[in-house]
Coordinates of C-alpha atoms and ligand atoms in Angstrom, one line a residue:
M12 CA 11.0 -22.9 -1.3
T13 CA 12.7 -19.8 -1.1
L14 CA 11.7 -16.2 -2.1
R15 CA 11.7 -15.0 -5.5
I16 CA 11.2 -11.4 -5.1
G17 CA 11.1 -8.9 -2.1
C18 CA 9.8 -5.6 -1.8
T19 CA 9.8 -2.8 0.8
A20 CA 7.2 -0.4 0.4
D21 CA 7.4 3.3 1.6
D22 CA 4.2 3.2 3.5
F23 CA 1.3 0.6 4.9
T24 CA -1.1 0.9 1.8
G25 CA 1.2 1.1 -0.7
G26 CA 2.3 -2.0 0.7
T27 CA -1.0 -3.4 0.0
D28 CA -1.1 -2.3 -3.1
V29 CA 1.9 -3.9 -4.6
A30 CA 1.3 -6.9 -2.7
A31 CA -1.8 -7.4 -4.7
A32 CA 0.2 -6.1 -7.9
F33 CA 2.8 -9.2 -7.4
R34 CA -0.6 -11.2 -6.9
R35 CA -1.8 -10.6 -10.1
A36 CA 1.2 -11.1 -11.7
G37 CA 0.7 -14.9 -10.6
L38 CA 3.0 -14.8 -7.3
R39 CA 2.0 -16.1 -3.8
T40 CA 2.7 -13.2 -2.0
A41 CA 2.8 -12.5 1.7
L42 CA 2.6 -8.9 2.8
V43 CA 4.7 -8.0 6.3
F44 CA 3.7 -5.1 8.5
G45 CA 6.9 -3.1 9.8
V46 CA 10.4 -3.9 9.8
P47 CA 10.8 -7.7 10.5
D48 CA 13.1 -9.6 12.8
A49 CA 14.5 -13.0 12.9
G50 CA 11.4 -14.3 14.4
T51 CA 9.1 -13.0 11.9
A52 CA 7.8 -15.8 10.0
L53 CA 6.6 -15.9 6.6
P54 CA 3.7 -18.2 4.9
A55 CA 4.6 -21.2 3.3
D56 CA 5.8 -21.1 -0.3
C57 CA 5.8 -17.6 -0.8
D58 CA 7.1 -16.4 -4.0
A59 CA 6.9 -12.7 -3.1
A60 CA 7.2 -11.2 0.1
V61 CA 6.2 -7.2 0.8
V62 CA 7.0 -5.4 3.8
A63 CA 5.4 -2.4 4.6
L64 CA 7.5 0.2 6.2
K65 CA 6.2 3.7 7.2
S66 CA 9.2 5.7 5.7
R67 CA 8.0 8.1 3.1
S68 CA 8.0 11.4 5.4
T69 CA 10.3 10.1 8.0
P70 CA 13.5 11.8 8.3
A71 CA 16.1 10.0 5.5
D72 CA 18.5 8.4 7.7
E73 CA 15.6 6.6 9.5
A74 CA 14.0 5.3 6.4
V75 CA 17.4 4.1 5.4
A76 CA 17.7 2.1 8.4
D77 CA 14.3 0.5 8.2
S78 CA 14.9 -0.2 4.4
L79 CA 18.2 -1.7 5.0
A80 CA 16.9 -4.0 7.5
A81 CA 13.8 -5.0 5.5
Q82 CA 16.4 -5.6 2.2
R83 CA 18.8 -7.7 4.8
W84 CA 15.6 -9.8 6.1
L85 CA 14.3 -10.3 2.5
W86 CA 17.8 -11.5 1.7
D87 CA 17.9 -13.7 4.3
K88 CA 14.4 -15.5 3.1
G89 CA 16.2 -15.9 -0.4
A90 CA 14.9 -13.1 -2.4
A91 CA 17.6 -12.0 -4.9
Q92 CA 16.0 -8.8 -6.3
V93 CA 14.4 -6.2 -3.8
Y94 CA 11.8 -3.8 -5.4
F95 CA 11.3 -0.4 -3.8
K96 CA 7.9 0.8 -3.9
Y97 CA 6.9 4.4 -3.6
C98 CA 3.9 6.4 -4.3
S99 CA 3.0 6.7 -8.0
T100 CA 3.3 10.6 -7.7
F101 CA 7.0 10.4 -6.3
D102 CA 5.9 11.8 -3.2
S103 CA 9.2 13.1 -1.5
T104 CA 10.7 16.3 -0.7
P105 CA 14.0 17.6 -2.1
R106 CA 16.0 15.8 0.7
G107 CA 14.3 12.2 -0.2
N108 CA 13.1 9.6 0.8
I109 CA 13.3 7.9 -2.5
G110 CA 16.9 8.8 -3.5
P111 CA 18.4 8.3 -0.4
V112 CA 16.9 4.9 0.1
T113 CA 17.4 3.4 -3.2
D114 CA 21.5 4.8 -3.0
A115 CA 21.3 2.8 0.4
L116 CA 19.8 -0.2 -1.3
L117 CA 22.1 -0.2 -4.4
D118 CA 25.0 0.2 -2.2
A119 CA 24.3 -2.6 0.6
C120 CA 24.4 -5.1 -2.6
G121 CA 27.0 -3.3 -5.0
A122 CA 24.8 -3.1 -7.4
P123 CA 25.9 0.0 -10.2
L124 CA 22.5 1.1 -11.3
T125 CA 18.7 0.6 -11.0
L126 CA 15.5 1.3 -13.0
H127 CA 13.1 3.8 -11.7
C128 CA 9.4 4.2 -13.3
P129 CA 6.5 5.5 -11.0
A130 CA 4.0 5.1 -13.8
S131 CA 0.5 3.6 -12.4
P132 CA -1.5 3.6 -15.8
P133 CA -4.8 2.3 -14.4
N134 CA -4.6 5.0 -12.1
G135 CA -3.9 7.7 -14.7
R136 CA -0.2 8.2 -13.5
T137 CA 2.2 8.0 -16.8
V138 CA 5.7 8.8 -17.7
Y139 CA 6.2 10.7 -20.8
Q140 CA 9.8 12.4 -21.6
G141 CA 10.8 12.0 -18.1
H142 CA 7.3 13.9 -16.9
L143 CA 5.1 12.5 -14.7
F144 CA 1.2 12.9 -15.6
V145 CA -1.5 12.4 -13.4
H146 CA -4.3 11.7 -16.0
D147 CA -4.3 14.8 -18.6
R148 CA -1.8 16.9 -16.5
L149 CA 1.5 17.4 -15.1
L150 CA 1.9 16.2 -11.8
S151 CA 2.8 19.9 -10.9
D152 CA -0.5 21.1 -12.1
S153 CA -2.4 18.6 -10.4
P154 CA -3.9 18.6 -7.2
L155 CA -0.6 17.2 -5.9
R156 CA 0.9 20.6 -6.1
H157 CA -0.8 21.2 -2.8
H158 CA -0.1 18.0 -0.7
P159 CA -0.1 18.7 2.9
L160 CA 3.4 17.2 3.3
N161 CA 4.8 16.4 0.3
P162 CA 3.8 19.4 -2.6
M163 CA 4.9 18.2 -5.6
T164 CA 5.8 21.4 -7.8
D165 CA 8.0 19.9 -10.4
S166 CA 6.8 17.1 -12.9
A167 CA 10.4 16.3 -14.3
L168 CA 11.5 12.9 -12.8
V169 CA 15.2 13.3 -13.8
R170 CA 15.3 17.0 -12.0
L171 CA 13.6 15.7 -9.0
L172 CA 15.3 12.8 -8.5
S173 CA 18.9 14.6 -9.0
A174 CA 18.4 16.4 -6.2
Q175 CA 17.9 13.8 -4.1
T176 CA 21.0 11.9 -5.1
P177 CA 24.7 12.7 -6.0
H178 CA 24.9 10.1 -8.7
R179 CA 23.9 10.7 -12.0
V180 CA 20.5 10.3 -13.1
A181 CA 19.0 9.6 -16.9
L182 CA 16.0 9.0 -19.0
I183 CA 15.2 5.9 -21.0
D184 CA 12.3 7.8 -23.1
W185 CA 9.5 6.1 -24.6
Q186 CA 10.5 5.7 -28.2
T187 CA 13.2 3.1 -26.4
V188 CA 10.7 1.3 -24.6
R189 CA 8.4 0.6 -27.5
R190 CA 11.3 -0.9 -29.4
G191 CA 11.1 -3.7 -26.8
V192 CA 13.0 -5.8 -23.9
E193 CA 16.4 -5.7 -25.8
A194 CA 16.3 -1.9 -26.8
V195 CA 15.7 -1.5 -23.1
R196 CA 18.4 -3.5 -22.0
D197 CA 20.7 -2.0 -24.4
A198 CA 20.0 1.2 -23.1
L199 CA 20.6 0.2 -19.4
T200 CA 24.2 -1.2 -20.8
A201 CA 25.0 2.0 -22.5
H202 CA 24.1 4.0 -18.9
Q203 CA 25.9 2.1 -16.8
R204 CA 29.1 2.3 -19.1
A205 CA 28.3 6.2 -19.1
G206 CA 28.4 5.9 -15.0
T207 CA 24.4 6.9 -14.5
R208 CA 23.1 5.3 -11.4
H209 CA 19.5 5.9 -11.6
V210 CA 17.8 5.3 -15.0
I211 CA 14.1 6.5 -15.1
A212 CA 11.9 4.9 -17.7
D213 CA 8.9 6.2 -19.6
A214 CA 5.9 4.2 -19.8
V215 CA 2.4 5.2 -20.7
T216 CA 0.8 1.8 -20.8
D217 CA 1.0 -1.5 -19.0
E218 CA 2.4 -2.9 -21.6
D219 CA 5.3 -0.7 -21.4
L220 CA 5.7 -1.9 -18.0
T221 CA 5.8 -5.2 -18.7
V222 CA 8.7 -4.4 -21.1
L223 CA 10.6 -3.0 -18.7
G224 CA 9.7 -5.6 -16.0
A225 CA 11.5 -8.3 -18.3
A226 CA 14.6 -5.8 -19.2
A227 CA 15.0 -5.4 -15.1
L228 CA 14.7 -8.9 -14.0
E229 CA 18.6 -9.4 -13.4
L230 CA 19.0 -5.9 -11.4
P231 CA 19.3 -6.6 -7.8
V232 CA 17.2 -3.6 -7.1
V233 CA 14.4 -1.9 -9.0
A234 CA 12.0 0.8 -7.8
G235 CA 8.8 2.3 -8.8
A236 CA 5.2 2.2 -8.1
A237 CA 3.0 -0.9 -8.2
G238 CA 2.7 -0.7 -12.2
L239 CA 6.2 -1.8 -12.5
A240 CA 6.0 -4.4 -9.7
E241 CA 3.3 -6.1 -11.6
G242 CA 5.5 -5.7 -14.7
L243 CA 8.5 -7.4 -13.0
G244 CA 6.3 -9.9 -11.7
H245 CA 5.2 -11.1 -15.1
A246 CA 8.5 -11.7 -15.9
Y247 CA 9.2 -14.4 -13.3
P248 CA 8.3 -17.7 -14.4
T249 CA 5.4 -19.0 -12.0
A250 CA 3.7 -22.5 -11.6
G251 CA 0.7 -21.2 -13.0
P252 CA -2.3 -19.1 -11.5
V253 CA -2.3 -18.7 -7.6
T254 CA -5.5 -20.3 -6.4
A255 CA -7.6 -18.4 -3.9
E256 CA -6.5 -18.6 -0.5
P257 CA -9.1 -20.6 2.0
L258 CA -10.4 -17.7 3.9
P259 CA -12.6 -18.0 6.8
H260 CA -16.3 -18.0 5.5
T261 CA -18.0 -18.8 8.9
G262 CA -17.8 -16.6 11.8
R263 CA -19.1 -13.0 12.3
A264 CA -18.0 -10.1 10.0
A265 CA -17.6 -6.6 11.0
V266 CA -16.1 -3.3 9.4
L267 CA -13.8 -0.8 11.4
A268 CA -13.6 2.5 10.0
G269 CA -11.3 5.3 10.8
S270 CA -10.5 6.8 7.6
C271 CA -12.4 10.2 6.9
S272 CA -11.9 10.2 3.3
A273 CA -14.7 10.9 0.8
R274 CA -14.6 7.3 -0.7
T275 CA -14.9 5.7 3.1
L276 CA -17.8 8.3 4.0
E277 CA -19.5 6.8 0.6
Q278 CA -18.9 3.4 1.5
I279 CA -20.3 3.8 5.4
A280 CA -23.3 5.7 3.6
H281 CA -24.0 2.7 1.3
F282 CA -23.9 0.3 4.0
R283 CA -26.2 2.0 6.1
A284 CA -28.4 2.7 3.4
A285 CA -28.6 -1.2 3.2
G286 CA -30.1 -1.4 6.4
L287 CA -27.2 -2.9 8.1
P288 CA -26.1 -2.2 11.8
A289 CA -23.9 0.9 11.9
L290 CA -22.5 3.0 14.8
H291 CA -20.4 6.1 15.2
L292 CA -18.0 6.2 18.1
D293 CA -17.8 9.5 19.9
V294 CA -13.9 10.2 20.0
L295 CA -14.6 13.6 21.7
A296 CA -16.4 11.5 24.4
A297 CA -13.7 8.9 24.9
A298 CA -11.1 11.3 25.1
A299 CA -13.4 13.1 28.0
G300 CA -12.9 9.9 29.8
H301 CA -16.6 8.0 28.7
D302 CA -16.5 4.1 28.3
V303 CA -17.3 4.8 24.5
M304 CA -15.5 1.2 23.8
G305 CA -17.8 -0.5 26.8
E306 CA -20.9 0.8 24.9
A307 CA -19.9 0.0 21.5
L308 CA -19.3 -3.7 22.6
A309 CA -22.7 -3.9 24.5
W310 CA -24.4 -2.7 21.1
Y311 CA -22.2 -5.0 19.1
D312 CA -23.6 -7.9 21.5
A313 CA -27.1 -6.7 20.8
Q314 CA -27.2 -7.2 16.8
S315 CA -27.8 -10.1 15.2
P316 CA -25.0 -12.5 14.5
D317 CA -25.8 -13.1 11.1
L318 CA -25.2 -9.8 9.8
P319 CA -21.8 -7.9 9.4
V320 CA -21.7 -4.8 11.9
L321 CA -20.0 -1.4 11.2
L322 CA -18.3 0.4 14.1
H323 CA -16.4 3.8 12.5
A324 CA -14.5 6.8 14.1
S325 CA -14.9 8.2 10.5
T326 CA -16.7 11.3 10.3
S327 CA -17.7 14.5 7.8
P328 CA -14.7 17.0 7.1
E329 CA -16.4 19.6 9.6
E330 CA -16.9 17.1 12.5
L331 CA -12.9 16.0 12.0
A332 CA -11.9 19.5 12.1
A333 CA -14.0 20.6 15.1
V334 CA -12.4 17.3 16.8
Q335 CA -9.0 17.9 15.8
A336 CA -9.3 21.6 17.1
R337 CA -10.4 20.5 20.5
L338 CA -8.0 17.7 20.9
G339 CA -5.1 18.1 18.6
V340 CA -4.5 16.3 15.8
N341 CA -2.0 13.8 17.2
E342 CA -4.5 13.2 20.3
A343 CA -7.0 12.8 18.1
A344 CA -5.4 10.5 15.8
A345 CA -4.1 8.7 19.2
Q346 CA -7.6 8.5 20.8
V347 CA -9.3 6.9 17.3
E348 CA -6.2 4.3 16.9
Q349 CA -6.6 3.5 20.6
L350 CA -10.2 2.7 20.6
L351 CA -10.4 0.7 16.8
G352 CA -7.6 -1.4 18.1
A353 CA -9.1 -2.1 21.4
I354 CA -12.4 -3.0 19.5
A355 CA -10.8 -4.9 17.0
S356 CA -9.2 -6.9 19.6
H357 CA -12.7 -7.6 21.3
L358 CA -14.3 -8.5 18.2
V359 CA -11.8 -11.1 17.0
D360 CA -11.7 -12.6 20.6
S361 CA -15.7 -12.8 20.5
G362 CA -16.0 -14.7 16.9
V363 CA -15.6 -12.2 14.4
R364 CA -13.4 -14.1 11.4
R365 CA -14.0 -11.9 8.5
L366 CA -12.6 -8.1 9.0
L367 CA -12.6 -5.1 7.1
V368 CA -10.6 -2.0 8.1
A369 CA -11.0 1.4 6.4
G370 CA -8.2 3.8 6.6
G371 CA -4.1 3.6 6.3
E372 CA -3.3 4.4 9.7
T373 CA -6.0 2.7 11.5
S374 CA -4.9 -0.8 9.4
G375 CA -1.8 -0.5 11.3
A376 CA -3.5 0.5 14.7
V377 CA -5.9 -2.8 14.1
T378 CA -3.0 -4.9 12.9
T379 CA -0.9 -4.3 15.7
A380 CA -3.5 -4.7 18.3
L381 CA -4.3 -8.0 16.9
G382 CA -0.5 -8.8 17.0
I383 CA -0.7 -10.1 13.4
R384 CA 3.1 -9.4 12.1
A385 CA 2.3 -11.0 8.2
V386 CA -0.5 -12.0 6.1
L387 CA -0.9 -14.2 2.7
V388 CA -2.8 -12.0 -0.2
G389 CA -5.8 -13.4 -1.6
D390 CA -8.5 -12.0 -4.3
E391 CA -8.7 -8.5 -4.9
A392 CA -12.1 -7.2 -4.0
D393 CA -11.5 -3.9 -5.7
P394 CA -8.2 -2.8 -7.7
G395 CA -5.6 -2.4 -4.9
V396 CA -7.8 -4.1 -2.2
P397 CA -7.3 -7.7 -1.7
W398 CA -8.6 -9.8 1.0
T399 CA -5.8 -11.4 3.2
H400 CA -5.3 -14.6 5.0
A401 CA -4.0 -13.7 9.0
T402 CA -3.4 -15.8 11.6
T403 CA -4.5 -14.9 15.1
K404 CA -4.6 -16.6 18.3
H405 CA -7.9 -17.5 17.8
G406 CA -7.1 -18.8 14.4
D407 CA -7.6 -17.9 11.0
L408 CA -9.2 -14.3 10.1
A409 CA -10.2 -12.8 6.7
L410 CA -8.7 -9.5 7.0
M411 CA -9.2 -6.7 4.2
L412 CA -7.1 -3.7 4.8
K413 CA -7.9 -0.8 2.7
S414 CA -6.4 2.8 1.8
G415 CA -9.3 5.8 2.9
N416 CA -9.9 6.3 -0.8
F417 CA -9.5 3.1 -2.2
G418 CA -12.5 0.6 -3.5
A419 CA -15.9 1.1 -5.0
P420 CA -18.8 2.7 -2.7
D421 CA -20.5 -0.9 -2.4
L422 CA -17.2 -2.2 -1.5
F423 CA -18.1 -3.0 2.5
T424 CA -21.4 -4.9 1.1
R425 CA -20.2 -6.6 -1.6
A426 CA -16.7 -7.8 -0.2
L427 CA -18.9 -9.0 3.1
D428 CA -21.6 -10.9 0.6
V429 CA -24.1 -9.5 2.4
H430 CA -26.9 -10.6 0.2
E431 CA -25.6 -13.9 1.3
A432 CA -25.6 -13.5 5.3
A433 CA -28.7 -11.2 5.3
Ligands
ADP700 P1 -6.8 7.7 4.9 O1 -6.2 5.9 4.7 O2 -8.1 8.1 4.5 O3 -5.5 8.4 5.3 P2 -6.3 7.0 8.2 O4 -6.6 6.1 9.2 O5 -4.8 6.8 7.6 O6 -7.3 6.8 6.8 O7 -6.3 8.1 8.7 C1 -7.5 8.8 9.2 C2 -7.4 10.0 10.2 O8 -8.5 10.6 10.9 C3 -6.8 9.2 11.5 O9 -5.5 10.1 11.9 C4 -7.6 9.0 12.6 O10 -7.0 9.4 13.6 C5 -8.5 10.6 12.1 N1 -10.2 10.5 12.8 C6 -11.0 9.4 12.1 N2 -12.1 9.6 12.8 C7 -11.9 11.0 13.5 C8 -12.5 11.7 14.5 N3 -13.9 11.3 14.7 N4 -12.3 12.5 14.9 C9 -10.7 13.1 14.6 N5 -9.9 12.2 13.9 C10 -10.5 11.4 13.5

């Protein structure tokens, strides 16, 4: 069986988010980390495959090259349609990368136009009259105005995207979307005749995204956030609901955290408050040459095998600032990634079969260290946070990769079913 739909996501945790959306829509979905090559295997019988790239803030030519390589690989696996997943807050700069990547994907397949919609109503991202809202405010009045990498000071999507492409950009307004699938298809045809290449659509509710998905089913390239991906997924006939993947339930359980986001810090506090074993990894000591990993592994060996353990570099904003001031941001990040990657590898070697990882960059370091290129997406523990089924040299691994800010405060204990384990 071949793929029905392929997807490139412009960052790692965006990949997890969109993969979970396809799965919610009833598609058996694989998630692939980084640009795949001829040797990258897909789990059997997938309907959808998401290639998670790091192309949001890289130079546009690199983002284009990686996205095209992913598109070719997805075509090769049988996908007739490729979804380009970007952030629901349209994170980009005046040079890209949303415009250049979408244009390259369209050029590669000779498609005249594409549909965009970054709305994600469950997360408060809606588009009305072409303006992107974050909850009750325009994007440009939201905290995203001060984003450290991509400050978003305009909310008008036609204007934002026009700055990133030489082609014509236009809008399908909410009044048209409310009239249904045929009305949107007619509007797309009219825009194509008028020479428009990028059509932005309004969407305020999930139903709007279902209408857009059905109208966009025949387009070779569609773009937006996880919401439109789910709408598109619903438009594909499936063999029925995807059954839960059989995930390992035996073997030890562990959490590795490198995110310093407020939500991850709450999740760590909740885990500790439940009386479960947790160890803070001293990044400055590791940088100074102390055997922090050796000590962590000795600590791990001394814990009860029946309880999940947590090892975290994650720390308070104050300590994070102090460590970054001492080591520099890049060196601090390299230390954390090296430490957590090596610990992950040792834990799986010594019998961990359920592993939860907190942090986008941290997840990248852990999957790389474990040599995991592709996973099958399973049930979500929280919105956008699915369990996945990975295969390692030691056999099956239940792996959860979460973006720092995702998941409820009790995610770690709930996902690892602590009551049963304890
Ligand atoms: P998120 O998803 O919250 O952004 P990431 O894993 O992507 O999480 O990023 C967390 C960042 O914080 C990484 O760059 C990591 O290196 C850094 N970090 C984590 N713990 C520490 C620490 N104790 N000292 C310095 N930097 C740290």
